[in-house]
Coordinates of C-alpha atoms in Angstrom, one line a residue:
Chain R
X22 CA -102.0 32.0 -10.3
X23 CA -102.8 35.7 -9.2
X24 CA -100.4 37.0 -11.7
X25 CA -101.5 34.8 -14.3
X26 CA -105.3 36.0 -13.2
X27 CA -104.4 39.6 -13.5
X28 CA -102.5 39.8 -16.2
X29 CA -105.3 37.8 -18.5
X30 CA -107.6 40.2 -17.3
X31 CA -105.8 43.5 -18.0
X32 CA -105.5 41.7 -21.9
X33 CA -109.0 40.9 -22.2
X34 CA -110.0 44.0 -21.0
X35 CA -108.4 46.3 -23.3
X36 CA -111.0 44.0 -26.5
X37 CA -113.8 44.1 -24.2
X38 CA -115.6 47.8 -23.7
X39 CA -118.7 46.0 -21.3
X40 CA -119.2 45.4 -17.9
X41 CA -117.2 44.4 -15.9
X42 CA -113.9 44.4 -18.0
X43 CA -114.5 48.4 -18.7
X44 CA -113.9 49.1 -15.0
X45 CA -111.0 46.1 -13.9
X46 CA -108.1 48.6 -14.6
X47 CA -109.8 51.3 -12.2
X48 CA -110.1 48.9 -9.5
X49 CA -106.8 47.6 -9.6
X50 CA -106.0 51.2 -10.0
X51 CA -107.6 51.6 -7.0
X52 CA -106.1 48.5 -5.1
X53 CA -102.6 49.1 -6.1
X54 CA -103.2 52.7 -4.7
X55 CA -104.3 51.5 -1.1
X56 CA -101.4 48.5 -1.2
X57 CA -99.2 51.8 -2.0
X58 CA -100.5 53.6 0.6
X59 CA -99.7 51.0 3.7
X60 CA -96.8 49.9 1.8
X61 CA -95.1 54.0 2.5
X62 CA -95.5 53.5 6.4
X63 CA -93.0 50.2 5.5
X64 CA -90.5 52.2 3.7
X65 CA -91.0 55.3 6.2
X66 CA -90.5 53.0 8.8
X67 CA -86.8 51.3 7.5
X68 CA -85.5 54.6 6.7
X69 CA -85.9 55.8 10.2
X70 CA -84.8 52.5 11.7
X71 CA -81.8 52.4 9.6
X72 CA -81.0 56.2 10.6
X73 CA -81.7 55.8 14.2
X74 CA -79.6 52.4 14.0
X75 CA -76.8 54.4 12.3
X76 CA -77.1 57.8 15.2
X77 CA -76.8 55.2 17.9
X78 CA -74.1 53.2 16.5
X79 CA -72.2 56.3 16.1
X80 CA -71.8 54.4 12.6
X81 CA -69.9 56.1 9.9
X82 CA -71.9 59.5 8.4
X83 CA -74.4 59.2 11.0
X84 CA -74.5 63.5 10.6
X85 CA -76.4 62.9 7.4
X86 CA -79.0 60.0 9.3
X87 CA -79.3 62.5 12.1
X88 CA -80.3 65.3 9.1
X89 CA -83.1 62.4 7.7
X90 CA -84.5 62.1 11.2
X91 CA -84.9 65.7 12.4
X92 CA -86.3 66.9 8.4
X93 CA -88.7 64.1 9.1
X94 CA -90.0 64.8 12.1
X95 CA -90.0 68.5 11.7
X96 CA -91.9 67.7 8.4
X97 CA -94.3 65.5 10.1
X98 CA -95.2 67.5 13.5
X99 CA -95.8 70.6 11.6
X100 CA -97.9 68.7 8.7
X101 CA -100.0 67.2 11.1
X102 CA -100.6 70.0 13.6
X103 CA -102.1 72.1 10.7
X104 CA -104.7 69.8 10.1
X105 CA -106.4 69.1 6.7
X106 CA -105.3 72.4 5.5
X107 CA -101.8 72.0 5.9
X108 CA -101.0 72.7 2.1
X109 CA -102.7 76.1 2.3
X110 CA -100.5 79.2 1.3
X111 CA -99.4 80.5 4.5
X112 CA -98.8 77.2 6.7
X113 CA -96.0 76.3 8.0
X114 CA -95.7 73.4 5.8
X115 CA -96.1 75.5 2.6
X116 CA -93.9 77.2 4.1
X117 CA -91.1 74.4 4.7
X118 CA -92.2 73.4 1.1
X119 CA -91.4 76.6 -0.8
X120 CA -88.7 77.9 1.1
X121 CA -86.6 74.3 1.7
X122 CA -88.2 71.6 -0.2
X123 CA -88.6 73.6 -3.8
X124 CA -84.7 75.4 -4.0
X125 CA -83.5 72.0 -2.8
X126 CA -84.9 70.1 -5.5
X127 CA -84.1 72.7 -8.0
X128 CA -80.6 72.6 -6.4
X129 CA -79.8 69.0 -7.4
X130 CA -81.9 69.4 -11.1
X131 CA -79.6 72.2 -12.0
X132 CA -76.5 69.9 -11.1
X133 CA -78.0 68.2 -14.6
X134 CA -76.7 71.4 -16.5
X135 CA -73.1 70.7 -15.8
X136 CA -73.3 67.2 -16.4
X137 CA -74.6 67.5 -19.9
X138 CA -71.7 69.4 -20.7
X139 CA -69.3 66.5 -19.1
X140 CA -71.4 63.9 -21.3
X141 CA -71.5 65.7 -24.0
X142 CA -67.8 66.2 -24.2
X143 CA -67.4 62.7 -24.0
X144 CA -69.7 61.7 -26.6
X145 CA -68.6 64.2 -29.1
X146 CA -65.1 62.7 -29.3
X147 CA -64.6 61.5 -32.5
X148 CA -63.2 58.4 -31.9
X149 CA -64.7 56.4 -34.5
X150 CA -66.9 56.5 -37.5
X151 CA -70.2 56.2 -35.6
X152 CA -68.9 58.7 -33.3
X153 CA -68.1 61.1 -36.1
X154 CA -71.2 61.1 -37.6
X155 CA -73.0 61.3 -33.7
X156 CA -70.5 64.8 -33.5
X157 CA -71.9 66.0 -37.0
X158 CA -75.7 65.5 -36.4
X159 CA -75.6 66.8 -33.3
X160 CA -73.6 70.1 -34.8
X161 CA -76.0 70.7 -37.3
X162 CA -78.6 70.1 -34.9
X163 CA -77.4 72.3 -32.3
X164 CA -76.4 75.3 -34.9
X165 CA -79.7 74.9 -36.5
X166 CA -81.7 75.6 -33.1
X167 CA -80.5 78.8 -32.5
X168 CA -81.0 82.1 -34.2
X169 CA -77.3 82.1 -35.7
X170 CA -78.1 79.3 -37.5
X171 CA -80.6 80.8 -40.0
X172 CA -78.2 84.1 -39.6
X173 CA -75.1 82.5 -41.4
X174 CA -76.9 80.8 -43.5
X175 CA -79.8 83.2 -44.9
X176 CA -78.4 83.9 -48.0
X177 CA -79.7 80.4 -49.1
X178 CA -83.1 79.7 -50.2
X179 CA -86.1 78.8 -47.8
X180 CA -85.7 75.0 -47.1
X181 CA -82.0 74.3 -47.3
X182 CA -81.0 76.9 -44.6
X183 CA -79.5 75.0 -41.0
X184 CA -82.8 75.5 -39.0
X185 CA -84.1 73.4 -41.8
X186 CA -81.5 70.8 -41.9
X187 CA -81.7 70.4 -38.1
X188 CA -85.4 69.8 -38.3
X189 CA -84.8 67.5 -41.4
X190 CA -82.3 65.6 -38.9
X191 CA -84.6 65.5 -35.8
X192 CA -87.8 64.8 -38.3
X193 CA -86.6 61.7 -40.2
X194 CA -83.0 59.9 -38.5
X195 CA -83.6 60.5 -35.3
X196 CA -87.6 59.5 -35.5
X197 CA -86.8 56.8 -37.3
X198 CA -84.3 55.9 -34.9
X199 CA -86.4 56.0 -31.9
X200 CA -89.3 54.4 -33.5
X201 CA -87.2 51.8 -34.3
X202 CA -86.5 51.6 -30.3
X203 CA -90.2 51.7 -29.5
X204 CA -91.2 48.9 -31.5
X205 CA -88.7 46.6 -30.0
X206 CA -89.9 47.9 -26.5
X207 CA -93.1 47.3 -27.7
X208 CA -92.5 43.9 -28.4
X209 CA -89.9 43.6 -25.7
X210 CA -92.9 44.3 -23.1
X211 CA -95.1 41.6 -24.9
X212 CA -92.6 39.0 -24.4
X213 CA -91.5 39.8 -20.5
X214 CA -95.2 40.0 -20.1
X215 CA -96.1 36.8 -21.3
X216 CA -93.5 35.3 -19.2
X217 CA -94.7 36.9 -16.0
X218 CA -98.0 35.9 -17.1
X219 CA -97.4 32.3 -17.8
X220 CA -95.1 31.7 -14.9
X221 CA -92.0 31.2 -16.3
X222 CA -90.4 34.6 -14.9
X223 CA -90.6 34.5 -11.5
X224 CA -87.4 35.9 -10.1
X225 CA -89.0 39.3 -9.4
X226 CA -91.2 37.9 -6.7
X227 CA -88.3 35.8 -4.9
X228 CA -88.4 32.5 -7.0
X229 CA -88.0 31.1 -10.0
X230 CA -83.9 30.4 -8.7
Chain I
X17 CA -160.6 84.4 -74.6
X18 CA -157.1 85.9 -74.9
X19 CA -157.9 88.8 -73.0
X20 CA -159.8 86.2 -70.0
X21 CA -156.3 84.4 -70.0
X22 CA -154.2 87.5 -70.0
X23 CA -156.8 89.1 -66.8
X24 CA -156.4 85.4 -65.0
X25 CA -152.6 85.0 -65.3
X26 CA -152.4 88.9 -64.2
X27 CA -154.6 88.3 -61.1
X28 CA -152.8 85.1 -60.3
X29 CA -149.2 87.0 -60.5
X30 CA -150.4 89.7 -58.8
X31 CA -151.8 87.5 -55.9
X32 CA -148.4 85.7 -56.0
X33 CA -146.2 88.8 -55.9
X34 CA -148.9 90.2 -53.0
X35 CA -147.9 86.4 -50.8
X36 CA -144.1 86.9 -51.2
X37 CA -144.1 90.8 -50.9
X38 CA -144.1 91.0 -47.2
X39 CA -141.5 88.2 -46.2
X40 CA -139.4 89.6 -49.0
X41 CA -139.7 93.1 -47.6
X42 CA -139.0 91.6 -44.0
X43 CA -135.9 89.6 -45.5
X44 CA -134.5 93.2 -47.3
X45 CA -135.5 95.1 -44.3
X46 CA -133.8 92.4 -42.0
X47 CA -131.0 92.9 -44.5
X48 CA -130.6 96.2 -44.7
X49 CA -129.9 96.2 -40.9
X50 CA -125.7 96.3 -41.4
X51 CA -125.3 94.8 -37.9
X52 CA -126.8 91.7 -38.5
X53 CA -124.8 88.7 -40.2
X54 CA -127.6 86.4 -41.8
X55 CA -126.1 82.7 -42.1
X56 CA -127.6 79.5 -43.0
X57 CA -127.8 76.8 -40.5
X58 CA -126.2 73.6 -40.7
X59 CA -128.0 70.4 -42.5
X60 CA -128.1 66.8 -42.4
X61 CA -127.4 66.9 -38.7
X62 CA -127.3 63.2 -37.6
X63 CA -126.3 61.6 -34.0
X64 CA -124.8 58.0 -33.8
X65 CA -123.9 55.9 -30.8
X66 CA -120.5 55.2 -31.0
X67 CA -119.3 52.0 -32.3
X68 CA -116.9 49.8 -29.8
X69 CA -116.9 52.2 -27.0
X70 CA -117.9 51.7 -23.4
X71 CA -121.3 53.8 -24.1
X72 CA -120.0 57.4 -23.4
X73 CA -119.5 58.4 -27.1
X74 CA -121.9 59.9 -29.4
X75 CA -121.1 60.8 -32.9
X76 CA -122.3 63.8 -34.5
X77 CA -122.2 64.7 -38.2
X78 CA -123.2 67.3 -40.2
X79 CA -123.3 69.2 -43.5
X80 CA -121.5 72.8 -42.7
X81 CA -123.9 76.0 -43.5
X82 CA -124.2 77.1 -47.1
X83 CA -122.4 80.3 -46.0
X84 CA -119.5 78.2 -44.4
X85 CA -119.0 76.4 -48.1
X86 CA -118.9 80.0 -49.5
X87 CA -115.6 80.4 -47.7
X88 CA -116.4 84.2 -47.1
X89 CA -115.8 84.4 -43.7
X90 CA -119.1 84.8 -42.6
X91 CA -119.4 82.4 -40.6
X92 CA -117.6 82.4 -37.4
X93 CA -117.9 78.7 -35.6
X94 CA -120.3 76.4 -34.4
X95 CA -121.6 75.7 -31.0
X96 CA -123.0 72.2 -30.2
X97 CA -125.9 72.0 -27.7
X98 CA -126.9 69.5 -25.9
X99 CA -129.9 68.4 -24.2
X100 CA -130.4 65.9 -21.3
X101 CA -133.6 63.9 -21.0
X102 CA -135.8 66.6 -22.2
X103 CA -134.2 69.4 -20.4
X104 CA -132.7 72.4 -21.2
X105 CA -130.0 72.8 -23.9
X106 CA -126.2 73.0 -22.8
X107 CA -123.6 74.4 -24.8
X108 CA -121.1 71.9 -24.9
X109 CA -118.4 72.5 -27.2
X110 CA -117.2 76.0 -29.6
X111 CA -116.3 74.5 -32.8
X112 CA -113.8 76.5 -35.5
X113 CA -115.5 76.8 -39.0
X114 CA -115.5 74.1 -41.9
X115 CA -116.2 71.7 -38.8
X116 CA -118.0 69.0 -39.6
X117 CA -118.4 66.7 -36.7
X118 CA -118.1 66.1 -33.3
X119 CA -117.8 63.6 -30.7
X120 CA -119.9 63.8 -27.2
X121 CA -117.3 61.8 -24.9
X122 CA -119.3 62.9 -21.5
X123 CA -122.7 60.2 -22.0
X124 CA -124.2 58.0 -19.6
X125 CA -125.8 54.9 -20.5
X126 CA -128.9 56.0 -18.6
X127 CA -129.7 59.2 -20.4
X128 CA -131.0 59.9 -23.5
X129 CA -129.7 62.7 -25.7
X130 CA -130.7 65.3 -29.0
X131 CA -128.2 68.2 -30.0
X132 CA -128.6 71.0 -32.5
X133 CA -125.8 73.2 -34.2
X134 CA -125.7 76.6 -34.2
X135 CA -124.1 78.0 -36.9
X136 CA -122.6 81.7 -35.8
X137 CA -121.7 84.9 -37.7
X138 CA -120.9 88.5 -36.3
X139 CA -124.3 88.7 -35.2
X140 CA -126.3 85.8 -35.7
X141 CA -126.8 82.4 -34.4
X142 CA -129.0 80.1 -37.1
X143 CA -130.0 77.0 -35.1
X144 CA -130.3 73.5 -37.0
X145 CA -133.0 70.8 -36.6
X146 CA -132.8 69.0 -33.6
X147 CA -131.7 65.2 -33.8
X148 CA -133.6 62.5 -32.8
X149 CA -133.3 61.2 -29.1
X150 CA -130.7 58.7 -28.9
X151 CA -129.1 56.5 -26.2
X152 CA -125.9 54.9 -26.4
X153 CA -125.1 51.3 -25.9
X154 CA -122.3 49.5 -24.5
X155 CA -120.6 46.6 -27.1
X156 CA -119.3 43.4 -25.6
X157 CA -116.4 43.7 -27.8
X158 CA -113.9 46.1 -29.5
X159 CA -114.1 45.6 -33.3
X160 CA -111.6 48.7 -34.1
X161 CA -109.1 46.7 -32.5
X162 CA -109.6 43.2 -34.1
X163 CA -106.5 43.7 -36.4
X164 CA -104.3 44.7 -32.8
X165 CA -106.2 41.6 -31.3
X166 CA -104.8 39.2 -34.5
X167 CA -101.7 40.5 -33.9
X168 CA -101.5 39.8 -30.2
X169 CA -102.3 36.5 -31.2
X170 CA -99.5 35.8 -33.9
X171 CA -96.9 37.1 -31.5
X172 CA -98.1 35.7 -28.3
X173 CA -98.7 32.4 -30.5
X174 CA -95.4 32.7 -31.5
X175 CA -94.0 33.1 -28.2
X176 CA -95.6 30.2 -26.7
X177 CA -94.7 28.3 -29.7
X178 CA -90.7 28.7 -29.3
X179 CA -91.1 28.3 -25.7
X180 CA -92.8 24.9 -26.3
X181 CA -89.8 24.2 -29.1
X182 CA -87.3 25.0 -26.2
X183 CA -89.2 23.1 -23.6
X184 CA -88.6 20.0 -26.4
X185 CA -85.1 20.8 -26.7
X186 CA -84.5 22.9 -30.1
X187 CA -81.4 24.5 -30.1
X188 CA -82.1 28.9 -29.8
X189 CA -79.9 31.0 -31.0
X190 CA -79.7 34.2 -29.1
X191 CA -77.4 36.8 -30.4
X192 CA -74.4 38.2 -28.0
X193 CA -75.4 41.2 -25.9
X194 CA -72.6 42.9 -24.4
X195 CA -73.8 44.7 -21.4
X196 CA -75.0 41.5 -20.4
X197 CA -71.6 39.6 -21.1
X198 CA -70.1 42.6 -18.8
X199 CA -72.3 41.8 -15.8
X200 CA -69.7 38.3 -14.4
X201 CA -66.7 41.0 -15.1
X202 CA -68.6 43.7 -13.7
X203 CA -69.3 41.8 -10.4
X204 CA -66.0 40.4 -10.2
X205 CA -64.3 43.6 -10.2
X206 CA -66.2 44.6 -7.2
X207 CA -64.8 41.2 -5.8
X208 CA -61.2 42.0 -6.6
X209 CA -62.0 45.6 -5.1
X210 CA -63.3 45.4 -2.1
X211 CA -66.0 47.6 -2.7
X212 CA -69.8 47.1 -2.9
X213 CA -72.4 47.1 -6.1
X214 CA -75.0 49.5 -6.4
X215 CA -78.5 48.4 -8.1
X216 CA -80.2 51.4 -8.9
X217 CA -84.0 50.0 -9.8
X218 CA -85.2 53.2 -11.5
X219 CA -87.9 55.7 -9.9
X220 CA -91.0 53.9 -10.8
X221 CA -92.9 51.7 -8.9
X222 CA -93.8 48.1 -9.6
X223 CA -96.8 48.5 -11.7
X224 CA -94.2 49.6 -14.5
X225 CA -92.9 46.6 -16.6
X226 CA -89.6 48.1 -16.6
X227 CA -89.2 48.3 -13.1
X228 CA -90.4 44.8 -13.2
X229 CA -87.7 43.9 -15.4
X230 CA -85.0 45.6 -13.4
X231 CA -85.7 43.2 -10.7
X232 CA -85.9 40.3 -12.6
X233 CA -82.1 41.4 -13.8
X234 CA -81.5 41.5 -10.2
X235 CA -82.5 37.9 -9.8
X236 CA -79.8 36.9 -11.8
X237 CA -77.4 39.0 -10.6
X238 CA -77.7 38.9 -7.3
X239 CA -77.6 35.2 -7.7
X240 CA -73.6 36.0 -9.0
X241 CA -72.9 38.4 -5.9
X242 CA -73.9 35.5 -3.5
X243 CA -71.3 33.2 -5.1
X244 CA -69.0 36.1 -5.2
X245 CA -69.4 36.8 -1.6
X246 CA -69.7 40.7 -2.3
X247 CA -71.5 43.4 -1.0
X248 CA -74.9 44.5 -2.7
X249 CA -76.7 47.8 -1.7
X250 CA -80.0 48.5 -3.5
X251 CA -81.6 52.1 -2.5
X252 CA -85.6 52.4 -4.1
X253 CA -87.6 55.1 -4.2
X254 CA -90.9 53.2 -3.6
X255 CA -92.0 51.0 -0.7
X256 CA -93.1 48.6 -3.0
X257 CA -89.9 48.3 -4.9
X258 CA -88.0 47.8 -1.6
X259 CA -90.2 44.8 -0.5
X260 CA -89.5 43.1 -3.6
X261 CA -86.2 43.7 -4.1
X262 CA -85.6 42.3 -0.6
X263 CA -87.5 38.9 -1.5
X264 CA -85.9 38.7 -4.9
X265 CA -81.9 39.0 -3.4
X266 CA -83.1 37.1 -0.3
X267 CA -84.1 34.1 -2.8
X268 CA -81.0 34.9 -4.7
X269 CA -78.8 34.0 -1.8
X270 CA -80.8 31.1 -0.5
X271 CA -80.9 29.5 -3.9
X272 CA -76.7 30.3 -3.8
X273 CA -77.1 28.2 -0.2
X274 CA -76.0 31.6 1.5
X275 CA -79.3 32.8 2.9
X276 CA -77.1 33.7 6.2
X277 CA -75.0 36.3 4.1
X278 CA -78.6 38.3 3.4
X279 CA -79.7 41.0 5.2
X280 CA -82.4 43.4 5.1
X281 CA -80.3 46.5 5.0
X282 CA -79.3 45.3 1.7
X283 CA -82.3 47.5 0.6
X284 CA -83.9 50.3 1.6
X285 CA -85.9 53.1 1.1
X286 CA -85.2 56.6 0.7
X287 CA -88.1 59.2 -1.0
X288 CA -90.6 58.9 -3.6
X289 CA -89.3 62.2 -4.3
X290 CA -87.5 62.3 -7.8
X291 CA -84.6 64.8 -6.8
X292 CA -84.4 64.1 -3.1
X293 CA -83.6 60.1 -4.1
X294 CA -81.4 61.7 -6.6
X295 CA -79.6 63.4 -3.8
X296 CA -79.6 60.4 -1.4
X297 CA -78.2 57.9 -4.3
X298 CA -75.5 60.3 -5.2
X299 CA -74.5 60.5 -1.3
X300 CA -74.0 57.3 -1.6
X301 CA -71.8 56.7 -4.7
X302 CA -69.7 59.4 -3.5
X303 CA -69.0 58.0 0.2
X304 CA -69.2 54.3 -0.4
X305 CA -67.4 54.5 -3.8
X306 CA -69.1 51.4 -5.0
X307 CA -66.9 49.3 -7.9
X308 CA -70.1 48.4 -10.1
X309 CA -73.5 50.3 -10.7
X310 CA -76.3 49.0 -12.2
X311 CA -79.0 51.3 -13.5
X312 CA -81.7 49.2 -14.8
X313 CA -85.5 50.4 -14.7
X314 CA -87.2 53.6 -15.5
X315 CA -85.4 57.0 -15.5
X316 CA -86.1 60.5 -16.0
X317 CA -84.1 63.6 -15.5
X318 CA -82.5 61.8 -12.8
X319 CA -80.3 59.4 -15.5
X320 CA -77.5 61.6 -16.5
X321 CA -77.2 62.6 -13.0
X322 CA -76.7 59.6 -11.5
X323 CA -74.7 58.2 -14.3
X324 CA -72.0 60.9 -14.7
X325 CA -71.8 60.7 -10.6
X326 CA -70.8 56.8 -11.0
X327 CA -68.9 57.8 -13.7
X328 CA -67.0 60.7 -11.9
X329 CA -66.3 57.8 -9.0
X330 CA -65.0 55.5 -11.5
X331 CA -67.4 52.7 -11.5
X332 CA -68.0 49.9 -14.0
X333 CA -71.6 51.2 -15.4
X334 CA -74.0 48.9 -16.7
X335 CA -77.4 50.8 -17.8
X336 CA -80.8 49.9 -19.0
X337 CA -84.0 51.5 -19.8
X338 CA -87.0 51.6 -22.4
X339 CA -87.6 55.7 -22.4
X340 CA -85.9 56.7 -25.7
X341 CA -85.4 60.0 -24.3
X342 CA -82.7 58.9 -21.5
X343 CA -80.8 56.5 -23.8
X344 CA -78.4 59.0 -24.9
X345 CA -77.4 59.7 -21.3
X346 CA -76.6 56.4 -20.3
X347 CA -74.8 55.5 -23.9
X348 CA -72.8 58.9 -23.1
X349 CA -72.1 58.3 -19.1
X350 CA -71.8 54.8 -19.0
X351 CA -70.0 51.7 -19.7
X352 CA -72.5 49.2 -21.2
X353 CA -76.3 50.0 -22.0
X354 CA -79.3 48.3 -22.3
X355 CA -81.2 49.6 -25.5
X356 CA -84.9 49.1 -24.7
X357 CA -85.9 45.7 -25.8
X358 CA -82.3 44.1 -24.3
X359 CA -83.4 45.7 -20.8
X360 CA -86.5 43.0 -21.2
X361 CA -84.5 40.2 -22.6
X362 CA -82.0 40.8 -20.2
X363 CA -83.6 38.5 -17.4
X364 CA -84.0 35.5 -20.4
X365 CA -80.2 36.2 -21.6
X366 CA -78.8 35.9 -18.0
X367 CA -80.7 32.5 -16.9
X368 CA -79.7 30.6 -20.5
X369 CA -83.1 28.6 -19.9
X370 CA -84.0 27.0 -23.1
X371 CA -87.8 28.4 -22.2
X372 CA -86.8 31.9 -21.5
X373 CA -85.0 31.8 -24.9
X374 CA -87.6 30.8 -26.5
X375 CA -89.8 34.1 -25.5
X376 CA -87.2 35.7 -26.8
X377 CA -87.0 34.1 -30.0
X378 CA -90.8 34.5 -30.5
X379 CA -90.2 38.7 -30.4
X380 CA -88.6 37.7 -33.6
X381 CA -91.8 36.9 -35.2
X382 CA -93.1 40.3 -34.4
X383 CA -90.1 42.0 -35.4
X384 CA -90.7 40.4 -39.0
X385 CA -94.3 41.1 -39.0
X386 CA -93.2 45.0 -38.2
X387 CA -90.6 45.1 -41.2
X388 CA -92.9 43.7 -43.5
X389 CA -95.3 46.2 -43.1
X390 CA -92.9 49.2 -42.4
X391 CA -91.3 48.0 -46.0
X392 CA -95.1 48.0 -47.4
X393 CA -96.1 51.2 -45.4
X394 CA -93.1 52.8 -47.5
X395 CA -93.3 51.6 -50.8
X396 CA -97.5 52.4 -50.8
X397 CA -96.6 55.9 -49.4
X398 CA -94.0 56.8 -52.1
X399 CA -96.0 55.6 -54.9
X400 CA -99.2 57.5 -53.6
X401 CA -97.7 60.7 -53.1
X402 CA -95.4 60.1 -56.4
X403 CA -97.9 59.3 -58.7
X404 CA -101.2 60.0 -57.0
X405 CA -102.3 56.7 -57.0
X406 CA -105.7 56.7 -55.0
X407 CA -105.1 52.6 -54.0
X408 CA -101.9 53.7 -52.6
X409 CA -103.2 56.0 -50.1
X410 CA -106.1 53.8 -49.3
X411 CA -103.4 51.4 -48.1
X412 CA -101.5 53.6 -46.3
X413 CA -105.0 54.6 -44.4
X414 CA -105.4 50.8 -43.9
X415 CA -102.0 50.0 -42.3
X416 CA -102.3 53.2 -40.0
X417 CA -105.9 51.7 -38.9
X418 CA -104.5 48.4 -38.6
X419 CA -101.8 49.5 -35.9
X420 CA -104.0 52.0 -34.7
X421 CA -104.6 51.6 -30.8
X422 CA -107.8 53.9 -30.3

């Protein structure tokens, strides 16, 4: 019932700009933020509980759990001890953030470069007609997006060079395919939303089985 | 007589020149000052309350300065000034030459506004007349979205119609989705290998419909997992998703008659931080070596890191997302990928319930509309461009307006 009321309110508010409908999305967003803020305590406590159980029971890989507990304790204590200005440059919290958190995040993100290479190698193998087509398109897009592409085809008239071909592939076949997917997604969202609003789909709230 | 007329005309012409001379002289004097570039002000400035908004927009339109229309570069731009409740003028926008309209999107219902526009040269600012005072109004219905409302009504109505038809027992055909056909096999593989199943619901919260779709699929998959008596582990990056995931799996285990097999430890929260979450999940993958990995939800840059790690450990992977930018990564790294709408169709497909399948058929009506409009739009745009047919340009403009979400 709550799902249905909230869902219908959102749909209606899209077409009615008048009060109170024009404020509904902001109100619901605020309520969601409040629930979210409360829930994060639940999540953090759960993480600590599981990690503590692992450490106390000396379960497999308990060392990682200990790192979680120590890191959690360190950042919490440092942050709380510095009051409301804990984010200012020069604070201990800021030091931990800049010198530990950011490099660790950047390291994880950097791994992506290697994974792109390995995934591309698999994806671009000419196993069948579609994969060959993908390989050819990818070849032209990649070489057209770097200066050497235009150097190779510099003798050709304007509009017929590799960069133009790369742009054409990106602007037309690629955009058309992506828009087709987007239309399907839009309709899928409508259908899923209706199933949830009408109460036909309830698996996400632990019922409907 | 003729002499009198001549004298009168002479006197009249002298008097006229005597009146004109000072202004002309001023103008010449002023114009002879080379540092000052005089431009004419904009004309016909009007302010109109924007239709069908929340009462926060006023539209301004004007005819540009005649010097701007000559395109001789004298007009460098326009400044828009706003006077609120008869107060002091405030500069609210600096616009380039040739601009003929502006939208003030920072208005309030309880204030009265008037505007003027200044045409700018290198050294001169020619102010227009002020507009009449205006206040905004808030409408009850947004008629700009009437076509969208109609389309939503047709698509929504079709979904409900097909659900009703399915309730009555009408047989509905739904095409096979390879990724979903493989769910039983994937769970069976994990059972045979004695390894766990990893379910990753993406990194967005419960307010994202992709997460919701992922959790509905989780409900169906958990039922199979409970039947097979296999282990499932679900790391989350949002606390609410953790709570919802627990409820979903618990309900599935209860429905399968194995509530005792359920444990809260099946679902855990790690962190909201994107790459912190990736590090944690990658660690789980490498250490636990799950036989099957489901990646269903909203994914961003982490999609390929997770999928490639899954590929590295040799897990069978079924992925699905509604983010087109991440789909190529999943296609490259996973065994099966649910592309866009298939993610949303998955729950209904797996349930096999006629009512759920009816909702999928309703989507097809929306696709039919989209196809007709695309074909009509392509034909109209092609004819309009090739033969310069104004009517076809109008058709394209109208179609664009119909599907506008402004």
